[in-house]
Amino acid sequence: MNEAIEAEAGVLSATTIETQLLRLIRERLHVEVVDPESELFETGLVDSLGFVDLLMILSQEYGVEVDVSDLDTDNFRTVRRIADYVVKHAPTTSQP
């Protein structure tokens, strides 16, 4: 499913979200993540302030509000895991 069809259906795939997140992290956090499986925290690409900014991006771009109980670094270790989290927790839009 391409991005336009996904948007029309009100659903985004994890792969599309990965691509978007890589771009958003580059543009807003000024961090170049070359692989969706790169460890964000262990490699120092994202620090605690960057993580707060990342949570804001998830809220603003995808409507995902991260519950305190979900603040396990395992959920946010890589762009791929973040994309999976967004797919599971983003509100869906309903079509008439």
Tab-separated table of N, CA and C in Angstrom:
chain	number	residue	atom	x	y	z
A	1	MET	N	0.854	-1.174	0.000
A	1	MET	CA	0.000	0.000	0.000
A	1	MET	C	0.900	1.236	0.000
A	2	ASN	N	0.663	2.167	-0.933
A	2	ASN	CA	1.511	3.352	-0.928
A	2	ASN	C	0.995	4.380	0.076
A	3	GLU	N	1.813	5.399	0.339
A	3	GLU	CA	1.514	6.356	1.404
A	3	GLU	C	0.200	7.106	1.168
A	4	ALA	N	-0.113	7.464	-0.071
A	4	ALA	CA	-1.356	8.181	-0.366
A	4	ALA	C	-2.572	7.305	-0.071
A	5	ILE	N	-2.503	6.041	-0.463
A	5	ILE	CA	-3.610	5.124	-0.192
A	5	ILE	C	-3.734	4.884	1.309
A	6	GLU	N	-2.594	4.729	1.991
A	6	GLU	CA	-2.618	4.537	3.435
A	6	GLU	C	-3.263	5.726	4.126
A	7	ALA	N	-2.893	6.936	3.714
A	7	ALA	CA	-3.446	8.136	4.328
A	7	ALA	C	-4.947	8.215	4.090
A	8	GLU	N	-5.374	7.862	2.884
A	8	GLU	CA	-6.802	7.863	2.569
A	8	GLU	C	-7.552	6.863	3.427
A	9	ALA	N	-6.936	5.731	3.692
A	9	ALA	CA	-7.561	4.693	4.507
A	9	ALA	C	-7.465	5.019	5.993
A	10	GLY	N	-6.670	6.034	6.349
A	10	GLY	CA	-6.521	6.403	7.749
A	10	GLY	C	-5.592	5.478	8.510
A	11	VAL	N	-4.739	4.762	7.784
A	11	VAL	CA	-3.815	3.817	8.394
A	11	VAL	C	-2.446	4.003	7.754
A	12	LEU	N	-1.412	3.913	8.544
A	12	LEU	CA	-0.062	3.959	8.008
A	12	LEU	C	0.653	2.675	8.390
A	13	SER	N	1.445	2.150	7.483
A	13	SER	CA	2.208	0.941	7.778
A	13	SER	C	3.430	1.300	8.609
A	14	ALA	N	3.977	0.312	9.292
A	14	ALA	CA	5.189	0.528	10.076
A	14	ALA	C	6.330	1.004	9.186
A	15	THR	N	6.403	0.486	7.966
A	15	THR	CA	7.463	0.881	7.043
A	15	THR	C	7.345	2.356	6.671
A	16	THR	N	6.134	2.817	6.410
A	16	THR	CA	5.917	4.233	6.090
A	16	THR	C	6.267	5.097	7.285
A	17	ILE	N	5.869	4.671	8.469
A	17	ILE	CA	6.168	5.437	9.679
A	17	ILE	C	7.670	5.471	9.921
A	18	GLU	N	8.365	4.363	9.690
A	18	GLU	CA	9.828	4.333	9.822
A	18	GLU	C	10.460	5.416	8.953
A	19	THR	N	10.048	5.464	7.697
A	19	THR	CA	10.594	6.455	6.761
A	19	THR	C	10.318	7.869	7.261
A	20	GLN	N	9.100	8.108	7.703
A	20	GLN	CA	8.742	9.427	8.217
A	20	GLN	C	9.548	9.771	9.466
A	21	LEU	N	9.693	8.798	10.373
A	21	LEU	CA	10.444	9.042	11.603
A	21	LEU	C	11.905	9.348	11.327
A	22	LEU	N	12.506	8.630	10.393
A	22	LEU	CA	13.897	8.907	10.032
A	22	LEU	C	14.045	10.358	9.568
A	23	ARG	N	13.080	10.815	8.757
A	23	ARG	CA	13.100	12.207	8.271
A	23	ARG	C	12.867	13.185	9.426
A	24	LEU	N	11.868	12.913	10.271
A	24	LEU	CA	11.549	13.818	11.378
A	24	LEU	C	12.691	13.911	12.384
A	25	ILE	N	13.337	12.795	12.671
A	25	ILE	CA	14.468	12.802	13.595
A	25	ILE	C	15.615	13.620	13.004
A	26	ARG	N	15.844	13.460	11.708
A	26	ARG	CA	16.899	14.226	11.039
A	26	ARG	C	16.576	15.724	11.074
A	27	GLU	N	15.338	16.083	10.756
A	27	GLU	CA	14.965	17.496	10.657
A	27	GLU	C	14.811	18.171	12.013
A	28	ARG	N	14.218	17.483	12.974
A	28	ARG	CA	13.903	18.133	14.250
A	28	ARG	C	14.930	17.892	15.347
A	29	LEU	N	15.558	16.725	15.341
A	29	LEU	CA	16.553	16.438	16.366
A	29	LEU	C	17.973	16.633	15.841
A	30	HIS	N	18.086	16.868	14.526
A	30	HIS	CA	19.385	17.062	13.870
A	30	HIS	C	20.303	15.863	14.093
A	31	VAL	N	19.712	14.681	13.958
A	31	VAL	CA	20.436	13.423	14.134
A	31	VAL	C	20.200	12.582	12.892
A	32	GLU	N	21.265	12.071	12.326
A	32	GLU	CA	21.162	11.212	11.146
A	32	GLU	C	21.174	9.751	11.590
A	33	VAL	N	20.017	9.109	11.475
A	33	VAL	CA	19.901	7.679	11.771
A	33	VAL	C	19.844	6.984	10.421
A	34	VAL	N	20.847	6.169	10.122
A	34	VAL	CA	20.951	5.586	8.786
A	34	VAL	C	20.191	4.274	8.645
A	35	ASP	N	19.888	3.614	9.769
A	35	ASP	CA	19.234	2.306	9.717
A	35	ASP	C	18.133	2.272	10.766
A	36	PRO	N	16.928	1.841	10.396
A	36	PRO	CA	15.837	1.772	11.371
A	36	PRO	C	16.119	0.849	12.555
A	37	GLU	N	17.146	0.000	12.437
A	37	GLU	CA	17.509	-0.906	13.534
A	37	GLU	C	18.673	-0.367	14.378
A	38	SER	N	19.150	0.833	14.074
A	38	SER	CA	20.227	1.428	14.865
A	38	SER	C	19.744	1.691	16.286
A	39	GLU	N	20.587	1.352	17.257
A	39	GLU	CA	20.294	1.606	18.671
A	39	GLU	C	20.405	3.113	18.926
A	40	LEU	N	19.298	3.741	19.303
A	40	LEU	CA	19.293	5.189	19.467
A	40	LEU	C	19.981	5.641	20.749
A	41	PHE	N	19.774	4.920	21.845
A	41	PHE	CA	20.311	5.340	23.137
A	41	PHE	C	21.721	4.817	23.365
A	42	GLU	N	21.937	3.544	23.080
A	42	GLU	CA	23.255	2.940	23.310
A	42	GLU	C	24.347	3.627	22.491
A	43	THR	N	24.009	4.069	21.293
A	43	THR	CA	24.994	4.729	20.433
A	43	THR	C	25.120	6.222	20.724
A	44	GLY	N	24.237	6.743	21.573
A	44	GLY	CA	24.285	8.159	21.903
A	44	GLY	C	23.625	9.053	20.873
A	45	LEU	N	22.928	8.461	19.917
A	45	LEU	CA	22.228	9.284	18.912
A	45	LEU	C	21.134	10.126	19.563
A	46	VAL	N	20.460	9.567	20.565
A	46	VAL	CA	19.393	10.274	21.270
A	46	VAL	C	19.705	10.232	22.763
A	47	ASP	N	19.680	11.411	23.401
A	47	ASP	CA	19.873	11.484	24.842
A	47	ASP	C	18.518	11.748	25.501
A	48	SER	N	18.507	12.032	26.796
A	48	SER	CA	17.243	12.201	27.514
A	48	SER	C	16.426	13.380	26.976
A	49	LEU	N	17.090	14.480	26.632
A	49	LEU	CA	16.353	15.620	26.065
A	49	LEU	C	15.826	15.293	24.671
A	50	GLY	N	16.632	14.587	23.906
A	50	GLY	CA	16.181	14.153	22.587
A	50	GLY	C	14.997	13.211	22.692
A	51	PHE	N	14.986	12.388	23.730
A	51	PHE	CA	13.871	11.465	23.935
A	51	PHE	C	12.578	12.236	24.217
A	52	VAL	N	12.674	13.279	25.021
A	52	VAL	CA	11.490	14.117	25.289
A	52	VAL	C	11.006	14.744	23.980
A	53	ASP	N	11.934	15.238	23.175
A	53	ASP	CA	11.562	15.801	21.872
A	53	ASP	C	10.926	14.737	20.982
A	54	LEU	N	11.442	13.529	21.032
A	54	LEU	CA	10.886	12.432	20.250
A	54	LEU	C	9.454	12.133	20.670
A	55	LEU	N	9.197	12.143	21.976
A	55	LEU	CA	7.830	11.923	22.465
A	55	LEU	C	6.895	13.022	21.971
A	56	MET	N	7.400	14.252	21.904
A	56	MET	CA	6.592	15.363	21.372
A	56	MET	C	6.282	15.144	19.892
A	57	ILE	N	7.262	14.655	19.144
A	57	ILE	CA	7.054	14.368	17.721
A	57	ILE	C	5.959	13.319	17.560
A	58	LEU	N	5.994	12.269	18.368
A	58	LEU	CA	4.975	11.214	18.278
A	58	LEU	C	3.595	11.780	18.561
A	59	SER	N	3.506	12.678	19.516
A	59	SER	CA	2.231	13.300	19.855
A	59	SER	C	1.744	14.210	18.733
A	60	GLN	N	2.615	15.067	18.248
A	60	GLN	CA	2.233	16.051	17.226
A	60	GLN	C	1.940	15.411	15.873
A	61	GLU	N	2.764	14.476	15.466
A	61	GLU	CA	2.651	13.911	14.127
A	61	GLU	C	1.662	12.745	14.028
A	62	TYR	N	1.534	11.967	15.095
A	62	TYR	CA	0.731	10.738	15.025
A	62	TYR	C	-0.378	10.673	16.062
A	63	GLY	N	-0.471	11.676	16.935
A	63	GLY	CA	-1.503	11.667	17.964
A	63	GLY	C	-1.265	10.612	19.033
A	64	VAL	N	-0.026	10.163	19.164
A	64	VAL	CA	0.312	9.124	20.132
A	64	VAL	C	0.745	9.777	21.434
A	65	GLU	N	-0.002	9.508	22.482
A	65	GLU	CA	0.354	9.958	23.815
A	65	GLU	C	0.900	8.740	24.554
A	66	VAL	N	2.159	8.793	24.920
A	66	VAL	CA	2.817	7.654	25.548
A	66	VAL	C	2.449	7.616	27.027
A	67	ASP	N	1.876	6.502	27.439
A	67	ASP	CA	1.526	6.292	28.831
A	67	ASP	C	2.792	6.034	29.644
A	68	VAL	N	2.785	6.480	30.886
A	68	VAL	CA	3.947	6.294	31.751
A	68	VAL	C	4.351	4.822	31.825
A	69	SER	N	3.378	3.941	31.819
A	69	SER	CA	3.689	2.507	31.910
A	69	SER	C	4.399	1.987	30.651
A	70	ASP	N	4.336	2.745	29.560
A	70	ASP	CA	4.996	2.347	28.314
A	70	ASP	C	6.386	2.961	28.151
A	71	LEU	N	6.834	3.732	29.140
A	71	LEU	CA	8.121	4.408	29.029
A	71	LEU	C	9.295	3.460	29.288
A	72	ASP	N	9.218	2.315	28.709
A	72	ASP	CA	10.289	1.336	28.756
A	72	ASP	C	11.174	1.595	27.544
A	73	THR	N	12.476	1.724	27.762
A	73	THR	CA	13.359	2.035	26.637
A	73	THR	C	13.284	0.974	25.545
A	74	ASP	N	12.855	-0.220	25.895
A	74	ASP	CA	12.728	-1.273	24.884
A	74	ASP	C	11.738	-0.876	23.785
A	75	ASN	N	10.699	-0.122	24.137
A	75	ASN	CA	9.715	0.329	23.150
A	75	ASN	C	10.288	1.372	22.192
A	76	PHE	N	11.364	2.036	22.585
A	76	PHE	CA	11.873	3.184	21.837
A	76	PHE	C	13.349	3.039	21.476
A	77	ARG	N	13.855	1.831	21.559
A	77	ARG	CA	15.277	1.542	21.346
A	77	ARG	C	15.734	1.851	19.915
A	78	THR	N	14.869	1.573	18.934
A	78	THR	CA	15.203	1.788	17.524
A	78	THR	C	14.029	2.475	16.827
A	79	VAL	N	14.284	3.019	15.663
A	79	VAL	CA	13.202	3.628	14.874
A	79	VAL	C	12.161	2.562	14.519
A	80	ARG	N	12.609	1.359	14.237
A	80	ARG	CA	11.673	0.279	13.899
A	80	ARG	C	10.730	-0.010	15.069
A	81	ARG	N	11.252	-0.063	16.277
A	81	ARG	CA	10.405	-0.317	17.449
A	81	ARG	C	9.463	0.847	17.713
A	82	ILE	N	9.938	2.062	17.475
A	82	ILE	CA	9.073	3.230	17.643
A	82	ILE	C	7.934	3.177	16.628
A	83	ALA	N	8.240	2.826	15.396
A	83	ALA	CA	7.205	2.717	14.358
A	83	ALA	C	6.172	1.664	14.741
A	84	ASP	N	6.628	0.529	15.254
A	84	ASP	CA	5.696	-0.509	15.709
A	84	ASP	C	4.820	0.009	16.841
A	85	TYR	N	5.403	0.771	17.753
A	85	TYR	CA	4.642	1.354	18.864
A	85	TYR	C	3.571	2.308	18.324
A	86	VAL	N	3.952	3.133	17.357
A	86	VAL	CA	3.002	4.083	16.768
A	86	VAL	C	1.842	3.335	16.106
A	87	VAL	N	2.149	2.280	15.346
A	87	VAL	CA	1.092	1.501	14.680
A	87	VAL	C	0.105	0.972	15.717
A	88	LYS	N	0.604	0.500	16.841
A	88	LYS	CA	-0.258	-0.090	17.871
A	88	LYS	C	-1.043	0.949	18.660
A	89	HIS	N	-0.507	2.171	18.786
A	89	HIS	CA	-1.106	3.148	19.698
A	89	HIS	C	-1.686	4.395	19.039
A	90	ALA	N	-1.485	4.565	17.747
A	90	ALA	CA	-2.018	5.770	17.088
A	90	ALA	C	-3.519	5.661	16.927
A	91	PRO	N	-4.205	6.760	17.166
A	91	PRO	CA	-5.647	6.748	16.900
A	91	PRO	C	-5.886	6.592	15.407
A	92	THR	N	-6.893	5.863	15.039
A	92	THR	CA	-7.217	5.686	13.627
A	92	THR	C	-8.329	6.643	13.258
A	93	THR	N	-8.304	7.075	12.017
A	93	THR	CA	-9.373	7.935	11.539
A	93	THR	C	-10.408	7.073	10.871
A	94	SER	N	-11.642	7.377	11.115
A	94	SER	CA	-12.700	6.581	10.484
A	94	SER	C	-13.231	7.307	9.256
A	95	GLN	N	-13.496	6.546	8.247
A	95	GLN	CA	-14.013	7.106	6.998
A	95	GLN	C	-15.535	7.020	7.018
A	96	PRO	N	-16.232	8.032	6.489
A	96	PRO	CA	-17.707	8.001	6.461
A	96	PRO	C	-18.240	6.907	5.565
